[in-house]
Amino acid sequence: MTLPFADHKRYFIEKLGISERLMERCLGEALSAGGEYADLYFESVTSTSLAMDESLVKTASQGISVGCGIRVLSGERTGYAYTDDLSSERLMKAARTAALIASGPAKELMSGFRHTVDSPSLYPVAGAESDSEILAKLKLIERADKAARAYDPRITQVRAGINDELRRILVAASDGTFASDTQPLARLNVFVLAKDGANTSKGTSGGGGRVMLDFFEGEKSPEHFASEAARTAILQLDAVEAPAGEMEVVLGPGWPGVLLHEAVGHGLEADFNRKKTSAFAGLVGQQVASSKVTVVDNGTMANRRGSLNVDDEGTPTQETVLIENGILKGFLSDKLNSRLMGLPNTGSGRRESYHHIPMPRMTNTYMLNGEDMPEDIIKSVKRGLYAVNFGGGQVDITNGKFVFSASEAYLIEDGRVTRPVKGATLIGNGPEALKYVSMVGNDLALDEGIGTCGKAGQSVPVGVGMPTVKLDRMTVGGTGR
């Protein structure tokens, strides 16, 4: 089921008592000190979280959050105030506070809203509002716990959890923007420990998206994620220490796109480039990667974790080409940075909640398919590393340097995938690493729906992806030979 715009709006009018007249008054107050632009971001979130450890339900919680953030822009200055009390008095007080922070020359006030557009319906509307749904979620994590324990007797500990939310937003702005959306989000996670003698290892898996519970009854079942977590942990018990040094590296399809997200994607967000703190600043139109590399950010993919009908400024999302055949084409921008930099607004204004200001953020970021067969990519490597999955990582936006830990990786010897390795880290520089891409597979895959991106203290759900990719040179950290 999807909701038309009128139903999105009706929720805030009927349930929360927010009228168009009140919104117009708040925007007028926000601009009373001379700001150039103001917007209101109303948000209502209902959420559920269940977690099981040692076959017992350890935590179960439900929550409701309601509030409004009011922003005023004047040049590069931003005034922001928020309130969890949606009474007219508190909203007007927040508007006055934001106005004083970002005062400027007087501006003519707006005259009426316009409905932004009839946005697409990229996801169904799902909620966590009945006891029967709570029981259904409990059964899902019970199935995951059971399946992981049954995978191998060496699995000694299992933790499974499910988190979901239903977020309703309404954005009203002084430029006439008037948009709303209802956004579901669900994720199932499994973590296991395995032990064999003195050896211990861990494995994780999970997935979801902007989906309803029946998503987990199909191919991406609790049993699927449990088996993947257990398989990874058992595999690591017999893994050898990863070699160290510069070598050829093959990245597997799907989640390894997180390296692309961190090492390249953040550097292509407009605010970093406006402030010239990105390694990509000033390089639009120049070669920044191998000619085989094309990278896009796409917020319009149905049911994907990073997708949105409209961003958190009320702008419809879109598909944006960032790098095309190795040439830097542009950046991800929001209203503020598109105005200050003279760029198109790519619908990339995102925020964690009404407590936070929006900023340019990624949605689903991935590398497009190439023409190489994945098996030919492996065959081309004399000695190297095949990185299938990643854990944590760090990147310095100013210079593009990154360090990533591989949670599942193998040696490639004489064109064959051989022994699993542990303790492998990939070390490099994002813009430089992409120049060493020599082969790109035709097997593009997106992640399972687990990505969460952090920036300036805010976290938002995202997606990543890539096909199998060969880099001719990359530094691998490890303790083996």
Coordinates of C-alpha atoms in Angstrom, one line a residue, residues 1 17 26 42 67 115 130 136-137 142 161 180 218 232 278 303 315 320 342 389 398 411 447:
M1 CA 0.0 0.0 0.0
G17 CA -3.1 19.8 14.3
C26 CA 6.0 30.2 11.3
F42 CA 7.9 18.1 10.6
G67 CA 8.9 17.2 16.4
H115 CA 2.7 21.1 -4.1
S130 CA -0.1 -4.1 16.4
A136 CA 5.7 -11.9 13.7
K137 CA 9.0 -10.0 14.2
E142 CA 13.8 -16.9 16.6
G161 CA 17.8 -8.6 16.1
S180 CA 5.5 15.0 2.3
G218 CA 11.3 -14.7 0.5
T232 CA 31.7 -16.5 7.5
S278 CA 37.7 17.5 -0.5
N303 CA 12.6 -0.6 -1.9
T315 CA 13.1 17.9 -3.4
T320 CA 23.1 11.6 -10.5
G342 CA 25.6 27.6 -8.8
N389 CA 33.2 -8.6 2.3
T398 CA 40.7 16.0 2.8
L411 CA 44.3 -15.5 -1.8
D447 CA 24.4 -4.7 -0.8

